[in-house]
CSV table of C-alpha atoms and ligand atoms in Angstrom, one decimal:
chain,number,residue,atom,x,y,z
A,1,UNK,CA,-49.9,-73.2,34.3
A,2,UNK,CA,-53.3,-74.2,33.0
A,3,UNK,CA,-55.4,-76.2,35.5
A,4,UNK,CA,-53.1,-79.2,36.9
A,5,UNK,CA,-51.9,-80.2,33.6
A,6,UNK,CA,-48.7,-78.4,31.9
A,7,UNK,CA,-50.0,-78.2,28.1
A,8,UNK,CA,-46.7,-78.2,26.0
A,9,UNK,CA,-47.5,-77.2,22.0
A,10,UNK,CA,-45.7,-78.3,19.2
A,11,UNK,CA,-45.4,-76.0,16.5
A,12,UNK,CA,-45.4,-77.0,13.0
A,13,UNK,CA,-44.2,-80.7,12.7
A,14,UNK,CA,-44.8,-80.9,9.1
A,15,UNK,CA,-42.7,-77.9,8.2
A,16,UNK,CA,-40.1,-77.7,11.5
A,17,UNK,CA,-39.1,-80.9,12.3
A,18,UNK,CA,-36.1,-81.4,10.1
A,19,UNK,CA,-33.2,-82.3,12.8
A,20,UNK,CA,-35.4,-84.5,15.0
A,21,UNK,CA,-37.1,-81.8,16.7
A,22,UNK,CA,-39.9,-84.7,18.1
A,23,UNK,CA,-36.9,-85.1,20.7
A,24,UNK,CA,-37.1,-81.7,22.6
A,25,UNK,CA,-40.6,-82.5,23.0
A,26,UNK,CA,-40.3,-85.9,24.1
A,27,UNK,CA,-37.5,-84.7,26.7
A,28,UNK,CA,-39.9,-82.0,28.1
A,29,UNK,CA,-42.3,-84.4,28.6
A,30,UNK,CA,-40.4,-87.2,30.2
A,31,UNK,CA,-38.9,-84.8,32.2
A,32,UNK,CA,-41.9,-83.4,33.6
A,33,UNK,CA,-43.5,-86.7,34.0
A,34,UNK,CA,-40.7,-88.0,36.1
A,35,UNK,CA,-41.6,-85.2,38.6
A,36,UNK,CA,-45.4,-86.6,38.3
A,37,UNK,CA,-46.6,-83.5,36.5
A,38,UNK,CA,-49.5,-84.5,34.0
A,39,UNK,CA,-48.9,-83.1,30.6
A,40,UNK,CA,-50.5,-82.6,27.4
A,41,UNK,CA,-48.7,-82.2,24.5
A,42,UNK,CA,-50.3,-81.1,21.7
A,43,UNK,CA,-48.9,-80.9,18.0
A,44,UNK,CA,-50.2,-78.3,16.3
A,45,UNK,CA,-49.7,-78.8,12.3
A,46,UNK,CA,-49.5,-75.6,9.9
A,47,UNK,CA,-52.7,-76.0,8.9
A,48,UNK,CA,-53.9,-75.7,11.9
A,49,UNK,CA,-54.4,-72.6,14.5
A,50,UNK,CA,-51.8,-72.0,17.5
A,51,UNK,CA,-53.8,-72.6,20.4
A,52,UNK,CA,-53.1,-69.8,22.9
A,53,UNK,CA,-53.7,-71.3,25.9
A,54,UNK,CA,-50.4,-73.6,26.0
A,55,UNK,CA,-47.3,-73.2,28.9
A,56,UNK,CA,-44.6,-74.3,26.6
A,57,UNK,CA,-44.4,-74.0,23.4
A,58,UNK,CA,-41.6,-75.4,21.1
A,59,UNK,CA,-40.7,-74.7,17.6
A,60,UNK,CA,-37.9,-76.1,15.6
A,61,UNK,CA,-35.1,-76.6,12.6
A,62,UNK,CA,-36.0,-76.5,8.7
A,63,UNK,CA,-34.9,-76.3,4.8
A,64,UNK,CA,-35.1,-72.9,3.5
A,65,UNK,CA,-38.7,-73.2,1.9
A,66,UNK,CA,-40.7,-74.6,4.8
A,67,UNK,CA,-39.4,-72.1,7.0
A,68,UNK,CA,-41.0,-69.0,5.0
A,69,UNK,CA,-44.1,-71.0,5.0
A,70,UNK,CA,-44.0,-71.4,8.5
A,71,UNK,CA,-43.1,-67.8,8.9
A,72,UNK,CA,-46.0,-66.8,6.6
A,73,UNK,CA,-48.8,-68.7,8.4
A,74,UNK,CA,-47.4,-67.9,12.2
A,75,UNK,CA,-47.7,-64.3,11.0
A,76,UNK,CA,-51.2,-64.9,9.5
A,77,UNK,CA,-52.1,-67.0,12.6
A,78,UNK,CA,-51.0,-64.9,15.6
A,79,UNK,CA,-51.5,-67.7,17.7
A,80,UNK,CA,-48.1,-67.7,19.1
A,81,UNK,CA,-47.7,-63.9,19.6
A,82,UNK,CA,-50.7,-63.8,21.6
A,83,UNK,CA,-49.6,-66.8,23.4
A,84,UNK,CA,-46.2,-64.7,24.4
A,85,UNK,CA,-48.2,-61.6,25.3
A,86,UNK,CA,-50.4,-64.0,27.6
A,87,UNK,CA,-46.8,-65.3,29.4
A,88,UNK,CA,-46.1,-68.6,27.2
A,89,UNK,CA,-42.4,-70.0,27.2
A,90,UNK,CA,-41.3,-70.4,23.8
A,91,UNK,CA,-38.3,-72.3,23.3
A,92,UNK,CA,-37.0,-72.0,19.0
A,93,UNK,CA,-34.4,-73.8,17.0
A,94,UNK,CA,-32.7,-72.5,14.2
A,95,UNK,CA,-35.0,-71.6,11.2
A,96,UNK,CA,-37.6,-71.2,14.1
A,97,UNK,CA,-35.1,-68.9,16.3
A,98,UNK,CA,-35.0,-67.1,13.2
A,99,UNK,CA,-38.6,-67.0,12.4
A,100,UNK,CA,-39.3,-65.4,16.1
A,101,UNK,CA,-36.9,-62.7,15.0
A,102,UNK,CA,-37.5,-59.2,13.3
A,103,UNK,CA,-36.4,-60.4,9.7
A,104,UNK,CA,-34.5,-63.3,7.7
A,105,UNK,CA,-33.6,-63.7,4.0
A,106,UNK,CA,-36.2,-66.3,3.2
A,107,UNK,CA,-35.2,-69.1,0.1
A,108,UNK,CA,-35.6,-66.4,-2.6
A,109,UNK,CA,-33.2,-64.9,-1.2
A,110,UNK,CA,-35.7,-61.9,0.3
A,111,UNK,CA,-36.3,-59.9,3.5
A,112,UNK,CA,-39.0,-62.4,5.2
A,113,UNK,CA,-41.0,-60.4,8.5
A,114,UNK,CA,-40.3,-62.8,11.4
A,115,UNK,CA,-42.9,-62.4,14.6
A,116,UNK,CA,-40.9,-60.0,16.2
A,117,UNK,CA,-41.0,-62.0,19.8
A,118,UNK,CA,-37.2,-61.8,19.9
A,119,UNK,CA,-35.0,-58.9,19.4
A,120,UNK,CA,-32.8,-60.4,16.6
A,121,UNK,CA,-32.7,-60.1,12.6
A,122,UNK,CA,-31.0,-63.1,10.3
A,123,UNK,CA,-29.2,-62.5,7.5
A,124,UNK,CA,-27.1,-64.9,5.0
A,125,UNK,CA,-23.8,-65.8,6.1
A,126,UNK,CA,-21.6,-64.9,3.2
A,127,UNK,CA,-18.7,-67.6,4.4
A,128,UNK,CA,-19.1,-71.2,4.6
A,129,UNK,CA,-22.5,-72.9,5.9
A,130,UNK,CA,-21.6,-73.4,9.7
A,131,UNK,CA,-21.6,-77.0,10.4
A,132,UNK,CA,-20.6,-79.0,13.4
A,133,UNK,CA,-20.2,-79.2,17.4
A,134,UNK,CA,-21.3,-76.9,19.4
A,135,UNK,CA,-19.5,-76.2,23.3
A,136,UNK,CA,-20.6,-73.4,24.9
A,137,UNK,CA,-21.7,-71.8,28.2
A,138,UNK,CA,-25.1,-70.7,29.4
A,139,UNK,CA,-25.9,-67.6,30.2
A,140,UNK,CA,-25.2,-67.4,34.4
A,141,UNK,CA,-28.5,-66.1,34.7
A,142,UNK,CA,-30.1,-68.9,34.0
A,143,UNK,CA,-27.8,-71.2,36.3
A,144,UNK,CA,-27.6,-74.0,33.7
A,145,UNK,CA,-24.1,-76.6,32.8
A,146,UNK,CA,-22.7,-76.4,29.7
A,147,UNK,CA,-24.5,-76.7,26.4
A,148,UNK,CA,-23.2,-79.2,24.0
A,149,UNK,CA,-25.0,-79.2,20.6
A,150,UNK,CA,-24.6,-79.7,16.5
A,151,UNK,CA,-25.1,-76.8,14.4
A,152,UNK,CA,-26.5,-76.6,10.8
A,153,UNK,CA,-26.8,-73.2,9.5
A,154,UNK,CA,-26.5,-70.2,6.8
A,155,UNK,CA,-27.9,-67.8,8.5
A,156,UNK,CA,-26.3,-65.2,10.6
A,157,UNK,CA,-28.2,-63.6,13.7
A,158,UNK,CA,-27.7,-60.1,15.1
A,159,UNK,CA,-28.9,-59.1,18.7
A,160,UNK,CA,-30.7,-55.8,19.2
A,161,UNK,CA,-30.5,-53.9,22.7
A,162,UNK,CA,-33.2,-55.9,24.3
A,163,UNK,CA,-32.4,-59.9,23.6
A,164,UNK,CA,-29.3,-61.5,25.9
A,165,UNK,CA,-26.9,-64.0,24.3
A,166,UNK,CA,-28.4,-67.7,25.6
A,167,UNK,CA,-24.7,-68.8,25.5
A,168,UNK,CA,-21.4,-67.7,24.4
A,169,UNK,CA,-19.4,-70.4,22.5
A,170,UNK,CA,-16.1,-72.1,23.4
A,171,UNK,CA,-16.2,-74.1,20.4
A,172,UNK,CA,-18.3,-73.5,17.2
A,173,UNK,CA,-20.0,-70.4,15.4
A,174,UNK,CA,-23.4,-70.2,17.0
A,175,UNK,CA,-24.9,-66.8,16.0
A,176,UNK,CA,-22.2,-66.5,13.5
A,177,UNK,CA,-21.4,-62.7,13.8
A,178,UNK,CA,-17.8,-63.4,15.1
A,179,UNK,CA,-18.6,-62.2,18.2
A,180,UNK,CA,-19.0,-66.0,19.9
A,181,UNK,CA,-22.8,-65.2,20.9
A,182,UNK,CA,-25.0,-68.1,20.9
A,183,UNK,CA,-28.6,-68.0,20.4
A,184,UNK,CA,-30.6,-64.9,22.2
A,185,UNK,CA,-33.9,-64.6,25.1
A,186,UNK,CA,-35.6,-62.1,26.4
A,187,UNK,CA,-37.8,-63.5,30.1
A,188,UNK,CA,-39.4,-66.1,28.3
A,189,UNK,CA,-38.5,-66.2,24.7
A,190,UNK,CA,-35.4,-68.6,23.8
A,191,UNK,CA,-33.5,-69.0,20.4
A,192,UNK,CA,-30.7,-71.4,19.7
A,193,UNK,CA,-29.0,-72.6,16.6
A,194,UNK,CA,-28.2,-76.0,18.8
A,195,UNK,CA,-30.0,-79.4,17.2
A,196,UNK,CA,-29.2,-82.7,18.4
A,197,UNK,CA,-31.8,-82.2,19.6
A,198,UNK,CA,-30.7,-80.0,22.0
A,199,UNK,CA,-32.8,-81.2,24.9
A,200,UNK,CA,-31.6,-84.5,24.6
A,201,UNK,CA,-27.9,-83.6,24.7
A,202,UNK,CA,-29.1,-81.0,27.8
A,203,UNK,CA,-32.2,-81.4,29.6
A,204,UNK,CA,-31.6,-79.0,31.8
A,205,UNK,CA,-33.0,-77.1,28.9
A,206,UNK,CA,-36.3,-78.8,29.4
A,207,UNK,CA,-36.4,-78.2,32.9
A,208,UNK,CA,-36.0,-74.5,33.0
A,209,UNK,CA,-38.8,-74.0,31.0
A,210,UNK,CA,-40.7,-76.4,33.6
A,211,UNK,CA,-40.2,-74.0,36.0
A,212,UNK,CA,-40.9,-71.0,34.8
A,213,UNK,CA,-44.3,-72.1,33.4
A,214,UNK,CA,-44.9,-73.4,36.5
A,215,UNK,CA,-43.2,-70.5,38.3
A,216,UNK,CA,-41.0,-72.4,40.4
A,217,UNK,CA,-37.4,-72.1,41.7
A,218,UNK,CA,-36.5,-76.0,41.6
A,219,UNK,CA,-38.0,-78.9,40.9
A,220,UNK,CA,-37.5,-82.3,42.1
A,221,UNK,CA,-34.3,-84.0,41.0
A,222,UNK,CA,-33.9,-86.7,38.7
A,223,UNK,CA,-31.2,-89.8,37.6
A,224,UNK,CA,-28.5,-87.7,35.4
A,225,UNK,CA,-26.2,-90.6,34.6
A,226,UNK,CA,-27.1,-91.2,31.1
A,227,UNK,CA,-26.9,-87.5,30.4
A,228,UNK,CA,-24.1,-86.7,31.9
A,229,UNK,CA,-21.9,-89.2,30.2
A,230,UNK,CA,-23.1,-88.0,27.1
A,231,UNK,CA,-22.2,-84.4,28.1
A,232,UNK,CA,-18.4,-86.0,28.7
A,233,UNK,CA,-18.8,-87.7,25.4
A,234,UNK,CA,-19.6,-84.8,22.8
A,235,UNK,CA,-17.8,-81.9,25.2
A,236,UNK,CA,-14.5,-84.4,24.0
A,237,UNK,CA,-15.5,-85.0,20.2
A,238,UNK,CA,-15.9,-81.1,20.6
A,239,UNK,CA,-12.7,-80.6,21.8
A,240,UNK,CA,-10.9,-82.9,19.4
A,241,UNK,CA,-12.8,-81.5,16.3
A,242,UNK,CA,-10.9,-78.2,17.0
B,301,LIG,N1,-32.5,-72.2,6.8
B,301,LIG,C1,-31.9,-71.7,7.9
B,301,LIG,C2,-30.4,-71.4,7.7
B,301,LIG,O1,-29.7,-72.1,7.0
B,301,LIG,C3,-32.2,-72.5,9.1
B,301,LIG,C4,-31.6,-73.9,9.0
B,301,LIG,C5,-31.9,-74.8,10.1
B,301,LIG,O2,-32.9,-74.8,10.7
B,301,LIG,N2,-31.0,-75.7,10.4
B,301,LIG,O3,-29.9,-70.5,8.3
């Protein structure tokens, strides 16, 4: 962590904020205020450079279009590989899990070079869009309840030797390869397809990427009432959509 204050960078508002994305960075925040950390959040917009100094970094949903844009200026900038090589957490959503792959098919229906920070490549679902709840459980290793999301998606994402599954699904299509693999990371690189936004629906999320920017086993804990009955809530509309 940078000095005392945890600097958490938004990437590309005006491009990847689609599914109200403004909420995972809201819940990162709160959540590291309630354990009286000071944080700066900064919103970097895509005319603007990736600063390479930040913790956290968070990068979200989009349409078809502004995701190759986003694609084509992170790979101009190199902000947010640098970032990664300098020990950032990066924690991406959908078109941006996608865009921190190898490749994706991009709006004109073309090959588009992702960043390369995860060991996935999208391609275009050729079935029907996968839309709707999400149920599925976390990766053990990272010790975390169930995730409970919404999904919104075309694309389909294949895992190479060196990314992990972030979840495998109980209910829902996550990666959509058949294989019920949900999202990928590597040590400190996370992809999901979940919106909601996710960290609202789980911000447990929010606080494992707390502690490993600040390198920490467990942090203080907090009031989980709220969340906790909204887990109960959409784990049932889950189960009765199916
Ligand atoms: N455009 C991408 C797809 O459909 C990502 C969509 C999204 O971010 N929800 O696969």
């Amino acid at each position: 962590m940078s000095d005392s204050s945890l600097r958490l960078v938004w990437i590309y508002p005006d491009l990847l904020s689609t599914y109200g994305d403004q909420g995972n960075a809201l819940v990162v925040e709160r959540r590291a205020r309630q354990r009286r950390l000071n944080v700066t959040r900064i919103d970097v917009r895509s005319d603007q450079p990736v600063p390479t100094s930040g913790d956290i970094y968070l990068i979200g949903g989009g349409e078809d279009r502004p995701q190759r844009l986003a694609a084509e200026r992170l790979r101009r900038d190199g902000g947010l590989q640098r970032a990664v090589d300098n020990g950032a957490i990066v924690f991406s959503v959908c078109a941006g899990y996608q865009i921190l792959g190898h490749e994706f098919v991009n709006d004109l229906g073309r090959p588009e070079p992702g960043l390369g920070l995860l060991d996935v490549h999208s391609t275009r679902g050729e079935g029907a869009r996968c839309v709707g709840d999400v149920l599925a459980d976390i990766d053990e290793r990272l010790n975390l309840p169930p995730l409970t999301g919404f999904e919104n998606h075309q694309g389909v994402t294949h895992l190479g030797p060196t990314a992990r599954p972030f979840a495998k699904v109980r209910f829902g299509r996550g990666n959509g390869t058949g294989d019920g693999t949900e999202g990928a990371w590597n040590d400190t690189v996370f992809g999901t397809y979940m919106h909601g936004p996710v960290m609202a629906r789980n911000p447990q999320i929010a606080d494992l990427l707390i502690k490993l920017a600040l390198d920490v086993n467990a942090l203080p804990p907090v009031d989980e009432t709220w969340y906790e009955a909204l887990r109960d809530e959409r784990i049932a509309a889950a189960t009765a959509a199916t």
